[in-house]
mmCIF file of N, CA and C in Angstrom:
data_model
loop_
_atom_site.group_PDB
_atom_site.id
_atom_site.type_symbol
_atom_site.label_atom_id
_atom_site.label_comp_id
_atom_site.label_asym_id
_atom_site.label_seq_id
_atom_site.Cartn_x
_atom_site.Cartn_y
_atom_site.Cartn_z
ATOM 1 N N MET N 28 0.851 -1.168 0.000
ATOM 2 C CA MET N 28 0.000 0.000 0.000
ATOM 3 C C MET N 28 0.904 1.242 0.000
ATOM 4 N N ARG N 29 0.557 2.181 -0.844
ATOM 5 C CA ARG N 29 1.375 3.385 -0.955
ATOM 6 C C ARG N 29 1.265 4.253 0.307
ATOM 7 N N PRO N 30 2.326 5.008 0.591
ATOM 8 C CA PRO N 30 2.354 5.797 1.827
ATOM 9 C C PRO N 30 1.221 6.820 1.934
ATOM 10 N N GLU N 31 0.802 7.402 0.815
ATOM 11 C CA GLU N 31 -0.281 8.396 0.859
ATOM 12 C C GLU N 31 -1.587 7.759 1.339
ATOM 13 N N VAL N 32 -1.836 6.534 0.881
ATOM 14 C CA VAL N 32 -3.047 5.820 1.291
ATOM 15 C C VAL N 32 -2.924 5.408 2.753
ATOM 16 N N GLN N 33 -1.761 4.897 3.131
ATOM 17 C CA GLN N 33 -1.548 4.501 4.524
ATOM 18 C C GLN N 33 -1.784 5.667 5.470
ATOM 19 N N ALA N 34 -1.260 6.825 5.125
ATOM 20 C CA ALA N 34 -1.418 8.001 5.983
ATOM 21 C C ALA N 34 -2.892 8.364 6.139
ATOM 22 N N PHE N 35 -3.638 8.289 5.047
ATOM 23 C CA PHE N 35 -5.063 8.625 5.108
ATOM 24 C C PHE N 35 -5.807 7.618 5.976
ATOM 25 N N VAL N 36 -5.548 6.345 5.766
ATOM 26 C CA VAL N 36 -6.234 5.283 6.499
ATOM 27 C C VAL N 36 -5.894 5.350 7.990
ATOM 28 N N VAL N 37 -4.639 5.616 8.325
ATOM 29 C CA VAL N 37 -4.217 5.696 9.724
ATOM 30 C C VAL N 37 -4.967 6.815 10.453
ATOM 31 N N ASP N 38 -5.283 7.881 9.759
ATOM 32 C CA ASP N 38 -6.013 8.992 10.382
ATOM 33 C C ASP N 38 -7.480 8.652 10.663
ATOM 34 N N GLY N 39 -7.942 7.500 10.165
ATOM 35 C CA GLY N 39 -9.285 7.024 10.497
ATOM 36 C C GLY N 39 -10.385 7.614 9.645
ATOM 37 N N PRO N 40 -11.622 7.404 10.097
ATOM 38 C CA PRO N 40 -12.782 7.873 9.331
ATOM 39 C C PRO N 40 -12.797 9.391 9.179
ATOM 40 N N LEU N 41 -13.447 9.828 8.117
ATOM 41 C CA LEU N 41 -13.620 11.261 7.905
ATOM 42 C C LEU N 41 -14.399 11.858 9.070
ATOM 43 N N PRO N 42 -14.090 13.101 9.410
ATOM 44 C CA PRO N 42 -14.840 13.742 10.490
ATOM 45 C C PRO N 42 -16.246 14.117 10.024
ATOM 46 N N ASP N 43 -17.082 14.483 10.980
ATOM 47 C CA ASP N 43 -18.426 14.926 10.616
ATOM 48 C C ASP N 43 -18.445 16.436 10.406
ATOM 49 N N TRP N 44 -19.628 16.959 10.181
ATOM 50 C CA TRP N 44 -19.781 18.388 9.891
ATOM 51 C C TRP N 44 -19.325 19.290 11.026
ATOM 52 N N ASP N 45 -19.214 18.759 12.225
ATOM 53 C CA ASP N 45 -18.805 19.573 13.369
ATOM 54 C C ASP N 45 -17.298 19.774 13.450
ATOM 55 N N ALA N 46 -16.545 19.124 12.607
ATOM 56 C CA ALA N 46 -15.082 19.241 12.630
ATOM 57 C C ALA N 46 -14.666 20.655 12.213
ATOM 58 N N SER N 47 -13.470 21.007 12.585
ATOM 59 C CA SER N 47 -12.957 22.331 12.201
ATOM 60 C C SER N 47 -12.699 22.373 10.696
ATOM 61 N N GLU N 48 -12.733 23.570 10.172
ATOM 62 C CA GLU N 48 -12.451 23.762 8.749
ATOM 63 C C GLU N 48 -11.050 23.266 8.407
ATOM 64 N N GLU N 49 -10.120 23.470 9.334
ATOM 65 C CA GLU N 49 -8.741 23.034 9.114
ATOM 66 C C GLU N 49 -8.655 21.513 8.992
ATOM 67 N N GLU N 50 -9.386 20.795 9.858
ATOM 68 C CA GLU N 50 -9.360 19.327 9.812
ATOM 69 C C GLU N 50 -9.973 18.811 8.514
ATOM 70 N N ILE N 51 -11.079 19.390 8.117
ATOM 71 C CA ILE N 51 -11.734 18.969 6.874
ATOM 72 C C ILE N 51 -10.826 19.261 5.684
ATOM 73 N N ASP N 52 -10.222 20.431 5.656
ATOM 74 C CA ASP N 52 -9.295 20.773 4.571
ATOM 75 C C ASP N 52 -8.096 19.835 4.549
ATOM 76 N N ARG N 53 -7.590 19.494 5.735
ATOM 77 C CA ARG N 53 -6.425 18.590 5.816
ATOM 78 C C ARG N 53 -6.756 17.237 5.218
ATOM 79 N N ARG N 54 -7.925 16.686 5.566
ATOM 80 C CA ARG N 54 -8.316 15.380 5.037
ATOM 81 C C ARG N 54 -8.547 15.451 3.525
ATOM 82 N N ALA N 55 -9.152 16.535 3.058
ATOM 83 C CA ALA N 55 -9.369 16.701 1.614
ATOM 84 C C ALA N 55 -8.027 16.766 0.881
ATOM 85 N N GLU N 56 -7.073 17.477 1.448
ATOM 86 C CA GLU N 56 -5.750 17.572 0.835
ATOM 87 C C GLU N 56 -5.052 16.219 0.822
ATOM 88 N N GLN N 57 -5.230 15.429 1.891
ATOM 89 C CA GLN N 57 -4.659 14.082 1.916
ATOM 90 C C GLN N 57 -5.192 13.265 0.737
ATOM 91 N N LEU N 58 -6.498 13.344 0.509
ATOM 92 C CA LEU N 58 -7.096 12.588 -0.599
ATOM 93 C C LEU N 58 -6.527 13.022 -1.937
ATOM 94 N N GLU N 59 -6.329 14.322 -2.091
ATOM 95 C CA GLU N 59 -5.829 14.852 -3.361
ATOM 96 C C GLU N 59 -4.413 14.373 -3.675
ATOM 97 N N THR N 60 -3.651 13.969 -2.655
ATOM 98 C CA THR N 60 -2.265 13.520 -2.889
ATOM 99 C C THR N 60 -2.191 12.048 -3.305
ATOM 100 N N ILE N 61 -3.308 11.336 -3.211
ATOM 101 C CA ILE N 61 -3.293 9.907 -3.544
ATOM 102 C C ILE N 61 -3.401 9.750 -5.060
ATOM 103 N N PRO N 62 -2.355 9.178 -5.699
ATOM 104 C CA PRO N 62 -2.397 8.989 -7.148
ATOM 105 C C PRO N 62 -3.477 7.982 -7.550
ATOM 106 N N LYS N 63 -4.099 8.255 -8.675
ATOM 107 C CA LYS N 63 -5.128 7.371 -9.222
ATOM 108 C C LYS N 63 -4.509 6.537 -10.332
ATOM 109 N N PRO N 64 -4.952 5.341 -10.528
ATOM 110 C CA PRO N 64 -5.980 4.601 -9.804
ATOM 111 C C PRO N 64 -5.407 3.978 -8.538
ATOM 112 N N VAL N 65 -6.316 3.613 -7.619
ATOM 113 C CA VAL N 65 -5.896 2.902 -6.419
ATOM 114 C C VAL N 65 -5.922 1.402 -6.704
ATOM 115 N N THR N 66 -5.191 0.659 -5.911
ATOM 116 C CA THR N 66 -5.187 -0.795 -6.052
ATOM 117 C C THR N 66 -6.399 -1.372 -5.316
ATOM 118 N N ARG N 67 -6.671 -2.659 -5.519
ATOM 119 C CA ARG N 67 -7.777 -3.315 -4.806
ATOM 120 C C ARG N 67 -7.552 -3.237 -3.297
ATOM 121 N N GLU N 68 -6.322 -3.506 -2.851
ATOM 122 C CA GLU N 68 -6.000 -3.447 -1.421
ATOM 123 C C GLU N 68 -6.236 -2.039 -0.878
ATOM 124 N N GLU N 69 -5.798 -1.034 -1.612
ATOM 125 C CA GLU N 69 -5.983 0.346 -1.173
ATOM 126 C C GLU N 69 -7.465 0.719 -1.132
ATOM 127 N N ALA N 70 -8.211 0.308 -2.160
ATOM 128 C CA ALA N 70 -9.645 0.614 -2.190
ATOM 129 C C ALA N 70 -10.351 -0.003 -0.990
ATOM 130 N N ARG N 71 -10.026 -1.235 -0.679
ATOM 131 C CA ARG N 71 -10.653 -1.898 0.478
ATOM 132 C C ARG N 71 -10.297 -1.191 1.783
ATOM 133 N N ALA N 72 -9.069 -0.732 1.906
ATOM 134 C CA ALA N 72 -8.667 -0.002 3.114
ATOM 135 C C ALA N 72 -9.388 1.343 3.192
ATOM 136 N N LEU N 73 -9.525 2.011 2.063
ATOM 137 C CA LEU N 73 -10.174 3.322 2.040
ATOM 138 C C LEU N 73 -11.663 3.243 2.382
ATOM 139 N N VAL N 74 -12.295 2.108 2.105
ATOM 140 C CA VAL N 74 -13.720 1.944 2.429
ATOM 141 C C VAL N 74 -13.957 2.159 3.926
ATOM 142 N N SER N 75 -12.976 1.849 4.738
ATOM 143 C CA SER N 75 -13.138 2.004 6.195
ATOM 144 C C SER N 75 -13.066 3.462 6.640
ATOM 145 N N CYS N 76 -12.806 4.372 5.725
ATOM 146 C CA CYS N 76 -12.586 5.770 6.092
ATOM 147 C C CYS N 76 -13.805 6.667 5.938
ATOM 148 N N PHE N 77 -14.951 6.099 5.581
ATOM 149 C CA PHE N 77 -16.151 6.924 5.516
ATOM 150 C C PHE N 77 -16.595 7.269 6.924
ATOM 151 N N GLY N 78 -17.016 8.501 7.098
ATOM 152 C CA GLY N 78 -17.505 8.958 8.389
ATOM 153 C C GLY N 78 -19.026 8.947 8.437
ATOM 154 N N PRO N 79 -19.587 9.665 9.412
ATOM 155 C CA PRO N 79 -21.030 9.641 9.623
ATOM 156 C C PRO N 79 -21.848 10.476 8.638
ATOM 157 N N ASP N 80 -21.199 11.370 7.896
ATOM 158 C CA ASP N 80 -21.930 12.203 6.942
ATOM 159 C C ASP N 80 -21.036 12.475 5.736
ATOM 160 N N ASP N 81 -21.410 13.444 4.905
ATOM 161 C CA ASP N 81 -20.622 13.660 3.684
ATOM 162 C C ASP N 81 -19.402 14.562 3.889
ATOM 163 N N CYS N 82 -19.199 15.046 5.104
ATOM 164 C CA CYS N 82 -18.002 15.832 5.433
ATOM 165 C C CYS N 82 -17.798 16.956 4.413
ATOM 166 N N TYR N 83 -18.883 17.699 4.168
ATOM 167 C CA TYR N 83 -18.858 18.825 3.229
ATOM 168 C C TYR N 83 -18.346 18.417 1.841
ATOM 169 N N GLY N 84 -18.725 17.229 1.409
ATOM 170 C CA GLY N 84 -18.377 16.759 0.070
ATOM 171 C C GLY N 84 -17.126 15.904 -0.007
ATOM 172 N N VAL N 85 -16.355 15.843 1.064
ATOM 173 C CA VAL N 85 -15.110 15.069 1.036
ATOM 174 C C VAL N 85 -15.414 13.576 0.868
ATOM 175 N N ALA N 86 -16.542 13.117 1.409
ATOM 176 C CA ALA N 86 -16.907 11.699 1.258
ATOM 177 C C ALA N 86 -17.139 11.358 -0.215
ATOM 178 N N TRP N 87 -17.676 12.292 -0.972
ATOM 179 C CA TRP N 87 -17.853 12.041 -2.417
ATOM 180 C C TRP N 87 -16.499 11.880 -3.096
ATOM 181 N N THR N 88 -15.536 12.707 -2.711
ATOM 182 C CA THR N 88 -14.186 12.591 -3.272
ATOM 183 C C THR N 88 -13.597 11.232 -2.929
ATOM 184 N N LEU N 89 -13.796 10.796 -1.682
ATOM 185 C CA LEU N 89 -13.317 9.484 -1.261
ATOM 186 C C LEU N 89 -13.980 8.380 -2.076
ATOM 187 N N MET N 90 -15.279 8.472 -2.282
ATOM 188 C CA MET N 90 -15.979 7.442 -3.049
ATOM 189 C C MET N 90 -15.455 7.390 -4.487
ATOM 190 N N HIS N 91 -15.277 8.543 -5.103
ATOM 191 C CA HIS N 91 -14.779 8.552 -6.482
ATOM 192 C C HIS N 91 -13.357 8.000 -6.560
ATOM 193 N N LEU N 92 -12.538 8.270 -5.552
ATOM 194 C CA LEU N 92 -11.184 7.709 -5.515
ATOM 195 C C LEU N 92 -11.240 6.190 -5.410
ATOM 196 N N ILE N 93 -12.074 5.678 -4.520
ATOM 197 C CA ILE N 93 -12.231 4.230 -4.365
ATOM 198 C C ILE N 93 -12.659 3.607 -5.687
ATOM 199 N N GLU N 94 -13.547 4.266 -6.407
ATOM 200 C CA GLU N 94 -14.061 3.727 -7.663
ATOM 201 C C GLU N 94 -13.044 3.765 -8.802
ATOM 202 N N THR N 95 -11.860 4.376 -8.593
ATOM 203 C CA THR N 95 -10.820 4.310 -9.627
ATOM 204 C C THR N 95 -10.113 2.966 -9.604
ATOM 205 N N GLY N 96 -10.288 2.224 -8.513
ATOM 206 C CA GLY N 96 -9.651 0.914 -8.377
ATOM 207 C C GLY N 96 -10.483 -0.167 -9.023
ATOM 208 N N PRO N 97 -9.977 -1.397 -8.958
ATOM 209 C CA PRO N 97 -10.745 -2.527 -9.492
ATOM 210 C C PRO N 97 -12.087 -2.636 -8.763
ATOM 211 N N ASN N 98 -13.140 -2.693 -9.519
ATOM 212 C CA ASN N 98 -14.480 -2.761 -8.935
ATOM 213 C C ASN N 98 -15.082 -4.117 -9.171
ATOM 214 N N PRO N 99 -16.024 -4.529 -8.384
ATOM 215 C CA PRO N 99 -16.570 -3.792 -7.244
ATOM 216 C C PRO N 99 -15.752 -4.024 -5.982
ATOM 217 N N VAL N 100 -15.690 -3.024 -5.142
ATOM 218 C CA VAL N 100 -14.999 -3.156 -3.855
ATOM 219 C C VAL N 100 -15.900 -3.911 -2.882
ATOM 220 N N LEU N 101 -17.176 -3.565 -2.880
ATOM 221 C CA LEU N 101 -18.158 -4.263 -2.042
ATOM 222 C C LEU N 101 -19.021 -5.123 -2.963
ATOM 223 N N ALA N 102 -18.780 -6.409 -2.968
ATOM 224 C CA ALA N 102 -19.486 -7.311 -3.881
ATOM 225 C C ALA N 102 -20.747 -7.910 -3.282
ATOM 226 N N THR N 103 -20.957 -7.704 -1.986
ATOM 227 C CA THR N 103 -22.171 -8.195 -1.349
ATOM 228 C C THR N 103 -22.873 -7.030 -0.671
ATOM 229 N N ASP N 104 -24.174 -7.138 -0.569
ATOM 230 C CA ASP N 104 -24.985 -6.094 0.045
ATOM 231 C C ASP N 104 -24.541 -5.891 1.491
ATOM 232 N N PRO N 105 -24.136 -4.664 1.850
ATOM 233 C CA PRO N 105 -23.671 -4.433 3.217
ATOM 234 C C PRO N 105 -24.797 -4.434 4.251
ATOM 235 N N GLY N 106 -26.036 -4.432 3.797
ATOM 236 C CA GLY N 106 -27.166 -4.511 4.717
ATOM 237 C C GLY N 106 -27.709 -3.150 5.121
ATOM 238 N N PRO N 107 -28.919 -3.158 5.663
ATOM 239 C CA PRO N 107 -29.595 -1.896 5.971
ATOM 240 C C PRO N 107 -28.954 -1.110 7.123
ATOM 241 N N ASP N 108 -28.185 -1.756 7.964
ATOM 242 C CA ASP N 108 -27.566 -1.062 9.089
ATOM 243 C C ASP N 108 -26.169 -0.532 8.765
ATOM 244 N N ALA N 109 -25.710 -0.771 7.551
ATOM 245 C CA ALA N 109 -24.369 -0.351 7.155
ATOM 246 C C ALA N 109 -24.320 1.170 6.966
ATOM 247 N N ASN N 110 -23.121 1.688 7.010
ATOM 248 C CA ASN N 110 -22.874 3.097 6.730
ATOM 249 C C ASN N 110 -23.493 3.446 5.375
ATOM 250 N N GLU N 111 -24.100 4.634 5.279
ATOM 251 C CA GLU N 111 -24.762 5.022 4.029
ATOM 252 C C GLU N 111 -23.806 5.021 2.841
ATOM 253 N N TRP N 112 -22.525 5.278 3.079
ATOM 254 C CA TRP N 112 -21.557 5.316 1.983
ATOM 255 C C TRP N 112 -21.226 3.910 1.495
ATOM 256 N N HIS N 113 -21.228 2.938 2.383
ATOM 257 C CA HIS N 113 -21.032 1.544 1.974
ATOM 258 C C HIS N 113 -22.229 1.102 1.139
ATOM 259 N N GLN N 114 -23.424 1.455 1.560
ATOM 260 C CA GLN N 114 -24.625 1.128 0.788
ATOM 261 C C GLN N 114 -24.570 1.791 -0.583
ATOM 262 N N ARG N 115 -24.151 3.039 -0.600
ATOM 263 C CA ARG N 115 -24.077 3.788 -1.863
ATOM 264 C C ARG N 115 -23.058 3.152 -2.816
ATOM 265 N N LEU N 116 -21.883 2.775 -2.303
ATOM 266 C CA LEU N 116 -20.871 2.116 -3.144
ATOM 267 C C LEU N 116 -21.414 0.824 -3.746
ATOM 268 N N PHE N 117 -22.080 0.038 -2.918
ATOM 269 C CA PHE N 117 -22.644 -1.218 -3.393
ATOM 270 C C PHE N 117 -23.710 -0.960 -4.464
ATOM 271 N N LEU N 118 -24.627 -0.040 -4.213
ATOM 272 C CA LEU N 118 -25.698 0.233 -5.185
ATOM 273 C C LEU N 118 -25.154 0.823 -6.482
ATOM 274 N N ARG N 119 -24.100 1.612 -6.402
ATOM 275 C CA ARG N 119 -23.495 2.145 -7.624
ATOM 276 C C ARG N 119 -22.881 1.012 -8.454
ATOM 277 N N ALA N 120 -22.316 0.004 -7.784
ATOM 278 C CA ALA N 120 -21.770 -1.154 -8.503
ATOM 279 C C ALA N 120 -22.898 -1.951 -9.145
ATOM 280 N N VAL N 121 -24.013 -2.098 -8.436
ATOM 281 C CA VAL N 121 -25.183 -2.789 -9.003
ATOM 282 C C VAL N 121 -25.692 -2.011 -10.212
ATOM 283 N N ASN N 122 -25.901 -0.714 -10.032
ATOM 284 C CA ASN N 122 -26.428 0.119 -11.114
ATOM 285 C C ASN N 122 -25.481 0.189 -12.305
ATOM 286 N N GLY N 123 -24.191 0.034 -12.052
ATOM 287 C CA GLY N 123 -23.200 0.044 -13.129
ATOM 288 C C GLY N 123 -23.035 -1.305 -13.812
ATOM 289 N N GLY N 124 -23.801 -2.308 -13.351
ATOM 290 C CA GLY N 124 -23.744 -3.623 -13.963
ATOM 291 C C GLY N 124 -22.572 -4.475 -13.505
ATOM 292 N N LEU N 125 -21.873 -4.047 -12.470
ATOM 293 C CA LEU N 125 -20.726 -4.808 -11.976
ATOM 294 C C LEU N 125 -21.135 -5.957 -11.064
ATOM 295 N N ILE N 126 -22.339 -5.861 -10.508
ATOM 296 C CA ILE N 126 -22.897 -6.862 -9.605
ATOM 297 C C ILE N 126 -24.323 -7.135 -10.091
ATOM 298 N N PRO N 127 -24.766 -8.394 -10.054
ATOM 299 C CA PRO N 127 -26.157 -8.652 -10.473
ATOM 300 C C PRO N 127 -27.131 -7.856 -9.619
ATOM 301 N N GLU N 128 -28.247 -7.498 -10.234
ATOM 302 C CA GLU N 128 -29.280 -6.751 -9.511
ATOM 303 C C GLU N 128 -29.727 -7.543 -8.302
ATOM 304 N N LEU N 129 -30.154 -6.836 -7.270
ATOM 305 C CA LEU N 129 -30.549 -7.483 -6.023
ATOM 306 C C LEU N 129 -31.614 -8.534 -6.247
ATOM 307 N N ASP N 130 -32.604 -8.283 -7.112
ATOM 308 C CA ASP N 130 -33.659 -9.260 -7.385
ATOM 309 C C ASP N 130 -33.085 -10.507 -8.064
ATOM 310 N N ASP N 131 -32.079 -10.318 -8.927
ATOM 311 C CA ASP N 131 -31.453 -11.443 -9.628
ATOM 312 C C ASP N 131 -30.688 -12.338 -8.652
ATOM 313 N N MET N 132 -30.149 -11.754 -7.585
ATOM 314 C CA MET N 132 -29.351 -12.524 -6.642
ATOM 315 C C MET N 132 -30.243 -13.416 -5.771
ATOM 316 N N ALA N 133 -31.514 -13.052 -5.623
ATOM 317 C CA ALA N 133 -32.422 -13.830 -4.785
ATOM 318 C C ALA N 133 -32.912 -15.079 -5.500
ATOM 319 N N THR N 134 -32.821 -15.102 -6.807
ATOM 320 C CA THR N 134 -33.321 -16.264 -7.563
ATOM 321 C C THR N 134 -32.221 -17.207 -7.938
#
């Protein structure tokens, strides 16, 4: 795993909207330093970095970075209690045709 990804992952999940502007900017800048595309290992590690909300759009940047790697990162439905970003990643893979539709998987 590249050092830029390791540094981001070590810092943990993205903060919520109550975080300082400096912290949010720091995390956004960390993401910008990660070269694209990410590897499968890096994408899986980055999935753990979603926070409780969209972190003023930084979560979208994280999701798009994850999607530069080999997809799908989440090949099974994370379930209704999962983080909204994990659900979103999974549904985007379904909608993109990378995973069979949920109804198809039940049959």
